[in-house]
PDB file of C-alpha atoms in Angstrom:
ATOM      1  CA  MET A   1     -46.636-108.789  22.201  1.00  0.00           C
ATOM      2  CA  HIS A   2     -44.714-106.969  19.515  1.00  0.00           C
ATOM      3  CA  LEU A   3     -43.161-104.676  22.108  1.00  0.00           C
ATOM      4  CA  SER A   4     -41.697-107.666  23.923  1.00  0.00           C
ATOM      5  CA  MET A   5     -39.907-108.904  20.823  1.00  0.00           C
ATOM      6  CA  PRO A   6     -36.151-108.330  20.909  1.00  0.00           C
ATOM      7  CA  TRP A   7     -34.662-105.582  18.737  1.00  0.00           C
ATOM      8  CA  PRO A   8     -32.816-106.867  15.702  1.00  0.00           C
ATOM      9  CA  HIS A   9     -29.072-106.823  16.000  1.00  0.00           C
ATOM     10  CA  LEU A  10     -27.559-103.790  14.271  1.00  0.00           C
ATOM     11  CA  SER A  11     -23.948-104.039  13.280  1.00  0.00           C
ATOM     12  CA  LEU A  12     -21.736-101.186  12.183  1.00  0.00           C
ATOM     13  CA  ILE A  13     -22.047-102.396   8.593  1.00  0.00           C
ATOM     14  CA  SER A  14     -25.858-102.251   8.812  1.00  0.00           C
ATOM     15  CA  VAL A  15     -25.766 -98.707  10.207  1.00  0.00           C
ATOM     16  CA  ALA A  16     -23.343 -97.618   7.490  1.00  0.00           C
ATOM     17  CA  ASP A  17     -25.568 -99.257   4.886  1.00  0.00           C
ATOM     18  CA  ILE A  18     -28.642 -97.382   6.113  1.00  0.00           C
ATOM     19  CA  LEU A  19     -26.799 -94.064   6.271  1.00  0.00           C
ATOM     20  CA  LEU A  20     -25.416 -94.566   2.770  1.00  0.00           C
ATOM     21  CA  VAL A  21     -28.866 -95.246   1.315  1.00  0.00           C
ATOM     22  CA  ALA A  22     -30.284 -92.213   3.152  1.00  0.00           C
ATOM     23  CA  PHE A  23     -27.461 -90.044   1.808  1.00  0.00           C
ATOM     24  CA  ILE A  24     -28.077 -91.221  -1.761  1.00  0.00           C
ATOM     25  CA  ILE A  25     -31.808 -90.512  -1.480  1.00  0.00           C
ATOM     26  CA  TYR A  26     -31.104 -87.071  -0.005  1.00  0.00           C
ATOM     27  CA  GLN A  27     -28.631 -86.191  -2.773  1.00  0.00           C
ATOM     28  CA  LEU A  28     -31.124 -87.368  -5.396  1.00  0.00           C
ATOM     29  CA  LEU A  29     -33.895 -85.196  -3.968  1.00  0.00           C
ATOM     30  CA  ALA A  30     -31.544 -82.216  -3.613  1.00  0.00           C
ATOM     31  CA  LEU A  31     -30.422 -82.667  -7.225  1.00  0.00           C
ATOM     32  CA  ILE A  32     -33.926 -82.587  -8.709  1.00  0.00           C
ATOM     33  CA  LYS A  33     -35.402 -80.003  -6.332  1.00  0.00           C
ATOM     34  CA  GLY A  34     -36.736 -77.016  -8.255  1.00  0.00           C
ATOM     35  CA  THR A  35     -36.064 -78.592 -11.673  1.00  0.00           C
ATOM     36  CA  ARG A  36     -38.218 -80.182 -14.335  1.00  0.00           C
ATOM     37  CA  ALA A  37     -37.019 -83.580 -13.130  1.00  0.00           C
ATOM     38  CA  ALA A  38     -39.115 -83.171  -9.974  1.00  0.00           C
ATOM     39  CA  LEU A  39     -42.343 -83.156 -12.009  1.00  0.00           C
ATOM     40  CA  MET A  40     -41.079 -86.075 -14.082  1.00  0.00           C
ATOM     41  CA  LEU A  41     -40.343 -88.017 -10.904  1.00  0.00           C
ATOM     42  CA  ILE A  42     -43.932 -87.463  -9.779  1.00  0.00           C
ATOM     43  CA  GLY A  43     -45.125 -88.905 -13.073  1.00  0.00           C
ATOM     44  CA  VAL A  44     -42.889 -91.956 -12.588  1.00  0.00           C
ATOM     45  CA  ALA A  45     -44.296 -92.393  -9.071  1.00  0.00           C
ATOM     46  CA  ILE A  46     -47.845 -92.300 -10.469  1.00  0.00           C
ATOM     47  CA  LEU A  47     -46.966 -95.005 -12.994  1.00  0.00           C
ATOM     48  CA  ALA A  48     -45.420 -97.128 -10.234  1.00  0.00           C
ATOM     49  CA  LEU A  49     -48.575 -96.684  -8.157  1.00  0.00           C
ATOM     50  CA  ALA A  50     -50.717 -97.752 -11.124  1.00  0.00           C
ATOM     51  CA  PHE A  51     -48.567-100.873 -11.518  1.00  0.00           C
ATOM     52  CA  TYR A  52     -48.977-101.690  -7.825  1.00  0.00           C
ATOM     53  CA  LEU A  53     -52.757-101.200  -7.925  1.00  0.00           C
ATOM     54  CA  SER A  54     -53.023-103.357 -11.015  1.00  0.00           C
ATOM     55  CA  ARG A  55     -51.326-106.190  -9.167  1.00  0.00           C
ATOM     56  CA  VAL A  56     -53.285-105.779  -5.937  1.00  0.00           C
ATOM     57  CA  GLY A  57     -56.656-105.168  -7.591  1.00  0.00           C
ATOM     58  CA  GLU A  58     -56.113-107.920 -10.168  1.00  0.00           C
ATOM     59  CA  LEU A  59     -56.752-105.561 -13.074  1.00  0.00           C
ATOM     60  CA  ALA A  60     -55.820-107.935 -15.856  1.00  0.00           C
ATOM     61  CA  THR A  61     -55.755-105.470 -18.755  1.00  0.00           C
ATOM     62  CA  LEU A  62     -53.812-102.770 -16.909  1.00  0.00           C
ATOM     63  CA  ASN A  63     -51.438-105.374 -15.497  1.00  0.00           C
ATOM     64  CA  TRP A  64     -50.790-106.727 -18.992  1.00  0.00           C
ATOM     65  CA  LEU A  65     -50.119-103.262 -20.378  1.00  0.00           C
ATOM     66  CA  VAL A  66     -47.755-102.260 -17.576  1.00  0.00           C
ATOM     67  CA  SER A  67     -45.908-105.590 -17.680  1.00  0.00           C
ATOM     68  CA  ARG A  68     -45.278-105.102 -21.411  1.00  0.00           C
ATOM     69  CA  LEU A  69     -44.004-101.549 -20.970  1.00  0.00           C
ATOM     70  CA  LEU A  70     -41.945-102.174 -17.820  1.00  0.00           C
ATOM     71  CA  PRO A  71     -38.872-103.687 -19.585  1.00  0.00           C
ATOM     72  CA  TYR A  72     -38.458-100.444 -21.519  1.00  0.00           C
ATOM     73  CA  ALA A  73     -38.897 -98.212 -18.472  1.00  0.00           C
ATOM     74  CA  ALA A  74     -35.197 -98.211 -17.618  1.00  0.00           C
ATOM     75  CA  PHE A  75     -34.243 -96.955 -21.084  1.00  0.00           C
ATOM     76  CA  ALA A  76     -36.994 -94.343 -20.967  1.00  0.00           C
ATOM     77  CA  LEU A  77     -35.754 -93.053 -17.607  1.00  0.00           C
ATOM     78  CA  ILE A  78     -32.208 -92.743 -18.944  1.00  0.00           C
ATOM     79  CA  VAL A  79     -33.430 -90.687 -21.891  1.00  0.00           C
ATOM     80  CA  VAL A  80     -35.751 -88.503 -19.820  1.00  0.00           C
ATOM     81  CA  PHE A  81     -33.280 -87.873 -16.994  1.00  0.00           C
ATOM     82  CA  ALA A  82     -30.154 -87.678 -19.176  1.00  0.00           C
ATOM     83  CA  PRO A  83     -29.235 -84.057 -18.210  1.00  0.00           C
ATOM     84  CA  GLU A  84     -29.733 -84.765 -14.500  1.00  0.00           C
ATOM     85  CA  ILE A  85     -27.720 -87.991 -14.673  1.00  0.00           C
ATOM     86  CA  ARG A  86     -24.914 -86.223 -16.531  1.00  0.00           C
ATOM     87  CA  GLN A  87     -24.869 -83.442 -13.969  1.00  0.00           C
ATOM     88  CA  ALA A  88     -24.826 -85.892 -11.058  1.00  0.00           C
ATOM     89  CA  LEU A  89     -21.964 -87.928 -12.519  1.00  0.00           C
ATOM     90  CA  ALA A  90     -19.980 -84.772 -13.263  1.00  0.00           C
ATOM     91  CA  ARG A  91     -20.515 -83.534  -9.699  1.00  0.00           C
ATOM     92  CA  LEU A  92     -19.384 -86.888  -8.317  1.00  0.00           C
ATOM     93  CA  GLY A  93     -16.294 -86.826 -10.497  1.00  0.00           C
ATOM     94  CA  ARG A  94     -15.398 -83.343  -9.324  1.00  0.00           C
ATOM     95  CA  ARG A  95     -15.633 -84.396  -5.697  1.00  0.00           C
ATOM     96  CA  LEU A  96     -13.499 -87.498  -6.162  1.00  0.00           C
ATOM     97  CA  ALA A  97     -10.893 -85.917  -8.408  1.00  0.00           C
ATOM     98  CA  LEU A  98      -7.863 -84.197  -6.972  1.00  0.00           C
ATOM     99  CA  SER A  99      -8.073 -80.437  -6.815  1.00  0.00           C
ATOM    100  CA  ARG A 100      -6.246 -78.672  -9.628  1.00  0.00           C
ATOM    101  CA  SER A 101      -4.193 -75.590  -9.456  1.00  0.00           C
ATOM    102  CA  ARG A 102      -6.152 -72.442 -10.369  1.00  0.00           C
ATOM    103  CA  SER A 103      -3.479 -69.839  -9.973  1.00  0.00           C
ATOM    104  CA  SER A 104      -3.055 -69.079 -13.679  1.00  0.00           C
ATOM    105  CA  GLU A 105      -6.833 -68.980 -14.151  1.00  0.00           C
ATOM    106  CA  ALA A 106      -7.586 -66.587 -11.307  1.00  0.00           C
ATOM    107  CA  ASP A 107      -4.776 -64.242 -12.311  1.00  0.00           C
ATOM    108  CA  ALA A 108      -6.374 -63.638 -15.701  1.00  0.00           C
ATOM    109  CA  TYR A 109      -9.976 -63.204 -14.623  1.00  0.00           C
ATOM    110  CA  ASP A 110      -9.524 -59.675 -13.347  1.00  0.00           C
ATOM    111  CA  ASP A 111      -9.456 -58.704 -17.019  1.00  0.00           C
ATOM    112  CA  ILE A 112     -13.000 -60.082 -17.274  1.00  0.00           C
ATOM    113  CA  VAL A 113     -14.071 -57.836 -14.397  1.00  0.00           C
ATOM    114  CA  LEU A 114     -12.487 -54.801 -16.035  1.00  0.00           C
ATOM    115  CA  ALA A 115     -14.108 -55.642 -19.381  1.00  0.00           C
ATOM    116  CA  ALA A 116     -17.511 -56.145 -17.727  1.00  0.00           C
ATOM    117  CA  ASN A 117     -17.175 -52.703 -16.152  1.00  0.00           C
ATOM    118  CA  LEU A 118     -16.492 -51.149 -19.561  1.00  0.00           C
ATOM    119  CA  PHE A 119     -19.414 -52.992 -21.186  1.00  0.00           C
ATOM    120  CA  SER A 120     -21.720 -51.939 -18.364  1.00  0.00           C
ATOM    121  CA  GLN A 121     -20.775 -48.263 -18.764  1.00  0.00           C
ATOM    122  CA  ASN A 122     -21.252 -48.330 -22.525  1.00  0.00           C
ATOM    123  CA  GLN A 123     -24.303 -50.635 -22.460  1.00  0.00           C
ATOM    124  CA  THR A 124     -22.544 -53.117 -24.697  1.00  0.00           C
ATOM    125  CA  GLY A 125     -24.011 -56.604 -24.695  1.00  0.00           C
ATOM    126  CA  ALA A 126     -21.530 -59.329 -23.775  1.00  0.00           C
ATOM    127  CA  LEU A 127     -21.540 -63.003 -22.805  1.00  0.00           C
ATOM    128  CA  ILE A 128     -18.346 -64.514 -21.379  1.00  0.00           C
ATOM    129  CA  VAL A 129     -18.321 -68.195 -20.368  1.00  0.00           C
ATOM    130  CA  ILE A 130     -15.559 -69.485 -18.093  1.00  0.00           C
ATOM    131  CA  GLU A 131     -14.798 -73.182 -18.379  1.00  0.00           C
ATOM    132  CA  ARG A 132     -14.077 -75.096 -15.180  1.00  0.00           C
ATOM    133  CA  GLU A 133     -13.996 -78.889 -14.735  1.00  0.00           C
ATOM    134  CA  ILE A 134     -16.434 -79.916 -17.485  1.00  0.00           C
ATOM    135  CA  GLY A 135     -15.072 -79.291 -20.966  1.00  0.00           C
ATOM    136  CA  LEU A 136     -16.878 -76.995 -23.391  1.00  0.00           C
ATOM    137  CA  ARG A 137     -15.426 -78.401 -26.584  1.00  0.00           C
ATOM    138  CA  THR A 138     -18.837 -78.881 -28.193  1.00  0.00           C
ATOM    139  CA  TYR A 139     -19.643 -75.180 -27.826  1.00  0.00           C
ATOM    140  CA  ILE A 140     -16.118 -74.082 -28.750  1.00  0.00           C
ATOM    141  CA  GLU A 141     -16.390 -75.898 -32.068  1.00  0.00           C
ATOM    142  CA  SER A 142     -19.606 -73.991 -32.849  1.00  0.00           C
ATOM    143  CA  GLY A 143     -17.751 -70.650 -32.838  1.00  0.00           C
ATOM    144  CA  VAL A 144     -14.623 -69.099 -34.307  1.00  0.00           C
ATOM    145  CA  PRO A 145     -11.451 -70.582 -32.741  1.00  0.00           C
ATOM    146  CA  LEU A 146      -8.994 -68.025 -31.369  1.00  0.00           C
ATOM    147  CA  ASP A 147      -6.729 -69.666 -28.759  1.00  0.00           C
ATOM    148  CA  ALA A 148      -5.474 -66.230 -27.705  1.00  0.00           C
ATOM    149  CA  HIS A 149      -4.204 -64.971 -24.371  1.00  0.00           C
ATOM    150  CA  LEU A 150      -7.038 -63.581 -22.260  1.00  0.00           C
ATOM    151  CA  SER A 151      -6.785 -59.817 -21.882  1.00  0.00           C
ATOM    152  CA  TYR A 152      -8.943 -56.783 -21.294  1.00  0.00           C
ATOM    153  CA  ASP A 153      -8.164 -55.321 -24.716  1.00  0.00           C
ATOM    154  CA  LEU A 154      -8.997 -58.559 -26.514  1.00  0.00           C
ATOM    155  CA  LEU A 155     -12.417 -58.773 -24.860  1.00  0.00           C
ATOM    156  CA  ALA A 156     -13.088 -55.100 -25.576  1.00  0.00           C
ATOM    157  CA  THR A 157     -12.217 -55.681 -29.230  1.00  0.00           C
ATOM    158  CA  ILE A 158     -14.315 -58.826 -29.616  1.00  0.00           C
ATOM    159  CA  PHE A 159     -17.486 -57.282 -28.160  1.00  0.00           C
ATOM    160  CA  ARG A 160     -17.133 -53.992 -29.986  1.00  0.00           C
ATOM    161  CA  PRO A 161     -20.560 -53.555 -31.657  1.00  0.00           C
ATOM    162  CA  SER A 162     -19.028 -53.154 -35.109  1.00  0.00           C
ATOM    163  CA  ALA A 163     -16.792 -56.231 -34.722  1.00  0.00           C
ATOM    164  CA  PRO A 164     -17.814 -59.346 -36.680  1.00  0.00           C
ATOM    165  CA  LEU A 165     -17.489 -61.584 -33.584  1.00  0.00           C
ATOM    166  CA  HIS A 166     -19.539 -59.547 -31.106  1.00  0.00           C
ATOM    167  CA  ASP A 167     -22.629 -61.763 -31.475  1.00  0.00           C
ATOM    168  CA  GLY A 168     -22.503 -65.008 -29.540  1.00  0.00           C
ATOM    169  CA  ALA A 169     -20.432 -66.027 -26.540  1.00  0.00           C
ATOM    170  CA  VAL A 170     -16.733 -65.935 -25.746  1.00  0.00           C
ATOM    171  CA  ILE A 171     -15.465 -69.115 -24.081  1.00  0.00           C
ATOM    172  CA  VAL A 172     -12.477 -68.828 -21.754  1.00  0.00           C
ATOM    173  CA  GLN A 173     -10.267 -71.798 -20.890  1.00  0.00           C
ATOM    174  CA  LYS A 174      -7.893 -71.043 -18.022  1.00  0.00           C
ATOM    175  CA  ASP A 175      -6.002 -67.936 -19.150  1.00  0.00           C
ATOM    176  CA  ARG A 176      -6.873 -68.223 -22.851  1.00  0.00           C
ATOM    177  CA  VAL A 177      -9.800 -67.232 -25.033  1.00  0.00           C
ATOM    178  CA  ALA A 178     -10.651 -70.493 -26.790  1.00  0.00           C
ATOM    179  CA  ALA A 179     -13.294 -69.184 -29.206  1.00  0.00           C
ATOM    180  CA  ALA A 180     -15.695 -66.345 -29.915  1.00  0.00           C
ATOM    181  CA  ALA A 181     -19.149 -66.084 -31.510  1.00  0.00           C
ATOM    182  CA  CYS A 182     -20.094 -69.441 -29.976  1.00  0.00           C
ATOM    183  CA  PHE A 183     -23.629 -70.832 -29.909  1.00  0.00           C
ATOM    184  CA  LEU A 184     -24.949 -71.956 -26.529  1.00  0.00           C
ATOM    185  CA  PRO A 185     -28.048 -73.937 -25.522  1.00  0.00           C
ATOM    186  CA  LEU A 186     -30.954 -71.781 -24.391  1.00  0.00           C
ATOM    187  CA  SER A 187     -32.479 -72.458 -21.003  1.00  0.00           C
ATOM    188  CA  MET A 188     -36.010 -73.825 -21.150  1.00  0.00           C
ATOM    189  CA  ASN A 189     -36.663 -73.153 -17.468  1.00  0.00           C
ATOM    190  CA  PRO A 190     -40.281 -71.920 -17.327  1.00  0.00           C
ATOM    191  CA  VAL A 191     -39.777 -69.985 -14.088  1.00  0.00           C
ATOM    192  CA  LEU A 192     -37.282 -67.552 -15.591  1.00  0.00           C
ATOM    193  CA  SER A 193     -38.365 -63.951 -15.910  1.00  0.00           C
ATOM    194  CA  THR A 194     -39.872 -62.989 -19.241  1.00  0.00           C
ATOM    195  CA  GLN A 195     -37.573 -59.949 -19.213  1.00  0.00           C
ATOM    196  CA  LEU A 196     -34.596 -62.207 -19.873  1.00  0.00           C
ATOM    197  CA  GLY A 197     -33.715 -62.352 -23.551  1.00  0.00           C
ATOM    198  CA  THR A 198     -31.650 -64.733 -25.646  1.00  0.00           C
ATOM    199  CA  ARG A 199     -28.272 -63.681 -24.250  1.00  0.00           C
ATOM    200  CA  HIS A 200     -29.290 -64.291 -20.651  1.00  0.00           C
ATOM    201  CA  ARG A 201     -31.060 -67.573 -21.445  1.00  0.00           C
ATOM    202  CA  ALA A 202     -27.971 -68.790 -23.295  1.00  0.00           C
ATOM    203  CA  GLY A 203     -25.781 -67.918 -20.314  1.00  0.00           C
ATOM    204  CA  ILE A 204     -28.122 -69.787 -17.979  1.00  0.00           C
ATOM    205  CA  GLY A 205     -28.477 -72.696 -20.409  1.00  0.00           C
ATOM    206  CA  VAL A 206     -24.757 -73.485 -20.566  1.00  0.00           C
ATOM    207  CA  THR A 207     -24.540 -73.450 -16.765  1.00  0.00           C
ATOM    208  CA  GLU A 208     -27.435 -75.917 -16.596  1.00  0.00           C
ATOM    209  CA  GLU A 209     -25.533 -78.363 -18.790  1.00  0.00           C
ATOM    210  CA  THR A 210     -22.048 -77.800 -17.302  1.00  0.00           C
ATOM    211  CA  ASP A 211     -20.310 -76.296 -14.275  1.00  0.00           C
ATOM    212  CA  ALA A 212     -19.213 -73.231 -16.254  1.00  0.00           C
ATOM    213  CA  ILE A 213     -19.576 -69.637 -15.067  1.00  0.00           C
ATOM    214  CA  ALA A 214     -21.282 -67.124 -17.357  1.00  0.00           C
ATOM    215  CA  VAL A 215     -20.780 -63.370 -17.057  1.00  0.00           C
ATOM    216  CA  ILE A 216     -23.546 -61.490 -18.869  1.00  0.00           C
ATOM    217  CA  VAL A 217     -23.853 -57.772 -19.580  1.00  0.00           C
ATOM    218  CA  SER A 218     -27.199 -56.451 -20.766  1.00  0.00           C
ATOM    219  CA  GLU A 219     -27.169 -54.357 -23.919  1.00  0.00           C
ATOM    220  CA  GLU A 220     -30.400 -52.650 -22.925  1.00  0.00           C
ATOM    221  CA  THR A 221     -29.657 -51.676 -19.321  1.00  0.00           C
ATOM    222  CA  GLY A 222     -25.931 -52.290 -18.859  1.00  0.00           C
ATOM    223  CA  GLN A 223     -26.640 -54.537 -15.858  1.00  0.00           C
ATOM    224  CA  ILE A 224     -24.057 -57.178 -14.996  1.00  0.00           C
ATOM    225  CA  SER A 225     -25.328 -60.688 -14.257  1.00  0.00           C
ATOM    226  CA  LEU A 226     -23.635 -63.906 -13.211  1.00  0.00           C
ATOM    227  CA  ALA A 227     -25.029 -67.352 -14.053  1.00  0.00           C
ATOM    228  CA  ILE A 228     -23.883 -70.472 -12.225  1.00  0.00           C
ATOM    229  CA  GLY A 229     -25.533 -73.865 -11.834  1.00  0.00           C
ATOM    230  CA  GLY A 230     -28.639 -72.831 -13.783  1.00  0.00           C
ATOM    231  CA  HIS A 231     -29.261 -69.817 -11.526  1.00  0.00           C
ATOM    232  CA  ILE A 232     -28.660 -66.166 -12.323  1.00  0.00           C
ATOM    233  CA  GLU A 233     -27.640 -63.283 -10.082  1.00  0.00           C
ATOM    234  CA  ARG A 234     -28.701 -60.010 -11.658  1.00  0.00           C
ATOM    235  CA  ASP A 235     -27.714 -56.368 -11.261  1.00  0.00           C
ATOM    236  CA  LEU A 236     -24.293 -56.995  -9.712  1.00  0.00           C
ATOM    237  CA  THR A 237     -21.800 -54.226  -9.091  1.00  0.00           C
ATOM    238  CA  VAL A 238     -18.261 -54.605 -10.369  1.00  0.00           C
ATOM    239  CA  GLU A 239     -16.985 -55.264  -6.854  1.00  0.00           C
ATOM    240  CA  GLN A 240     -19.666 -57.904  -6.301  1.00  0.00           C
ATOM    241  CA  LEU A 241     -18.687 -59.568  -9.583  1.00  0.00           C
ATOM    242  CA  ARG A 242     -15.027 -59.604  -8.538  1.00  0.00           C
ATOM    243  CA  GLU A 243     -15.904 -61.080  -5.166  1.00  0.00           C
ATOM    244  CA  ARG A 244     -18.163 -63.764  -6.650  1.00  0.00           C
ATOM    245  CA  LEU A 245     -15.586 -64.803  -9.243  1.00  0.00           C
ATOM    246  CA  GLY A 246     -12.886 -64.966  -6.588  1.00  0.00           C
ATOM    247  CA  ARG A 247     -15.107 -67.127  -4.379  1.00  0.00           C
ATOM    248  CA  LEU A 248     -16.148 -69.439  -7.206  1.00  0.00           C
ATOM    249  CA  LEU A 249     -12.542 -69.830  -8.313  1.00  0.00           C
ATOM    250  CA  ARG A 250     -11.517 -70.381  -4.683  1.00  0.00           C
ATOM    251  CA  ARG A 251      -8.971 -67.646  -4.788  1.00  0.00           C
ATOM    252  CA  TYR A 252      -8.985 -64.050  -3.638  1.00  0.00           C
ATOM    253  CA  VAL A 253      -8.972 -61.578  -6.519  1.00  0.00           C
ATOM    254  CA  PRO A 254      -7.408 -58.326  -5.291  1.00  0.00           C
ATOM    255  CA  PRO A 255      -9.192 -55.081  -6.111  1.00  0.00           C
ATOM    256  CA  SER A 256      -7.761 -52.879  -8.828  1.00  0.00           C
ATOM    257  CA  THR A 257      -8.428 -49.431 -10.211  1.00  0.00           C
ATOM    258  CA  LEU A 258     -11.404 -49.578 -12.534  1.00  0.00           C
ATOM    259  CA  PRO A 259     -11.619 -47.455 -15.679  1.00  0.00           C
ATOM    260  CA  THR A 260     -14.241 -44.725 -15.569  1.00  0.00           C
ATOM    261  CA  ALA A 261     -16.252 -43.266 -18.390  1.00  0.00           C
ATOM    262  CA  ILE A 262     -15.569 -39.749 -19.645  1.00  0.00           C
ATOM    263  CA  ALA A 263     -18.673 -37.889 -20.758  1.00  0.00           C
ATOM    264  CA  ASN A 264     -17.133 -36.182 -23.765  1.00  0.00           C
ATOM    265  CA  GLY A 265     -19.619 -37.471 -26.320  1.00  0.00           C
ATOM    266  CA  SER A 266     -16.874 -39.069 -28.389  1.00  0.00           C
ATOM    267  CA  GLU A 267     -17.315 -42.408 -30.056  1.00  0.00           C
ATOM    268  CA  GLY A 268     -14.873 -45.218 -30.484  1.00  0.00           C
ATOM    269  CA  TRP A 269     -12.546 -47.064 -28.178  1.00  0.00           C
ATOM    270  CA  GLU A 270      -9.195 -45.796 -26.976  1.00  0.00           C
ATOM    271  CA  SER A 271      -6.116 -47.963 -27.171  1.00  0.00           C
ATOM    272  CA  ALA A 272      -4.935 -47.201 -23.659  1.00  0.00           C
ATOM    273  CA  GLY A 273      -4.253 -49.925 -21.087  1.00  0.00           C
ATOM    274  CA  PRO A 274      -6.900 -51.415 -18.821  1.00  0.00           C
ATOM    275  CA  GLU A 275      -5.927 -49.160 -15.945  1.00  0.00           C
ATOM    276  CA  ASP A 276      -6.521 -45.985 -17.946  1.00  0.00           C
ATOM    277  CA  SER A 277      -9.782 -44.145 -18.263  1.00  0.00           C
ATOM    278  CA  ARG A 278     -11.955 -45.146 -21.194  1.00  0.00           C
ATOM    279  CA  PRO A 279     -14.395 -42.806 -22.952  1.00  0.00           C
ATOM    280  CA  SER A 280     -17.971 -43.894 -23.051  1.00  0.00           C
ATOM    281  CA  MET A 281     -19.389 -44.699 -26.452  1.00  0.00           C
ATOM    282  CA  SER A 282     -22.667 -42.963 -27.287  1.00  0.00           C
ATOM    283  CA  ARG A 283     -25.122 -45.395 -28.815  1.00  0.00           C
ATOM    284  CA  ALA A 284     -28.806 -44.971 -29.515  1.00  0.00           C
ATOM    285  CA  ASN A 285     -31.047 -47.203 -27.461  1.00  0.00           C
ATOM    286  CA  ASP A 286     -32.745 -49.852 -29.498  1.00  0.00           C
ATOM    287  CA  SER A 287     -36.406 -50.602 -29.183  1.00  0.00           C
ATOM    288  CA  ARG A 288     -37.606 -53.123 -26.646  1.00  0.00           C
ATOM    289  CA  SER A 289     -38.161 -55.824 -29.230  1.00  0.00           C
ATOM    290  CA  GLU A 290     -34.733 -55.376 -30.782  1.00  0.00           C
ATOM    291  CA  ALA A 291     -33.036 -55.435 -27.408  1.00  0.00           C
ATOM    292  CA  ASP A 292     -34.826 -58.636 -26.444  1.00  0.00           C
ATOM    293  CA  SER A 293     -33.645 -60.303 -29.638  1.00  0.00           C
ATOM    294  CA  HIS A 294     -30.018 -59.567 -28.725  1.00  0.00           C
ATOM    295  CA  GLU A 295     -30.152 -60.178 -24.964  1.00  0.00           C
TER     296      GLU A 295
END
């Protein structure tokens, strides 16, 4: 009998409506996949199921309790899912906004690659955050303002172990260093490796909150890592870092001659240009606990 019933009329507007709802649900699931919000969503689903059962099963006490708490559920969801909502709105804004010119930004980022190569050779800890669409003013104000032109020599000077600004992060806006010694939020992701110290968790944390790119150099091993979107790519070569930055900035970054370390046992940093060879700086390896406190 039901098979003989005519199919409901589907207009183009109805099809578009269904596809739009399906797209929104898909984007929501893709946004929370692999995050803490997924577990929170399961908890919300359990509460919704309890509310449904209380209505169907005529559980008076449970129905009374849920009906009293339901008006505040919307505010609770906003508070609980605030980071995910902020990230979703920022992503939507980036897609709707007109693309901006990145030529001046990409031209300056080869200095970051050269500096990362130097830090990797000398096992100098460094954290460089590149601002993109979402502003980092909150984190810039937590550090020492510089507003200086981005250059290889400036980065090498800032992260020199004896420099007063080497602790914390450097934040780059376009082709300028906005601030140094900045404090960043630490990632609370429980699935991160326990080998990652404070420096790496700070680099991941700022990319969880914003669309920034974080270049991290380990003080213990000299490994170069790249954090983007709350994920980290570890043990990158200099060429891989250059390629990833060029792809993320949507512009090809041409290869250049990288400085190489000279094993002469000398300490200090030469004042030559970024294309010249740089001597490696001999530094005693700290203990595991001390390295973890700086990473």
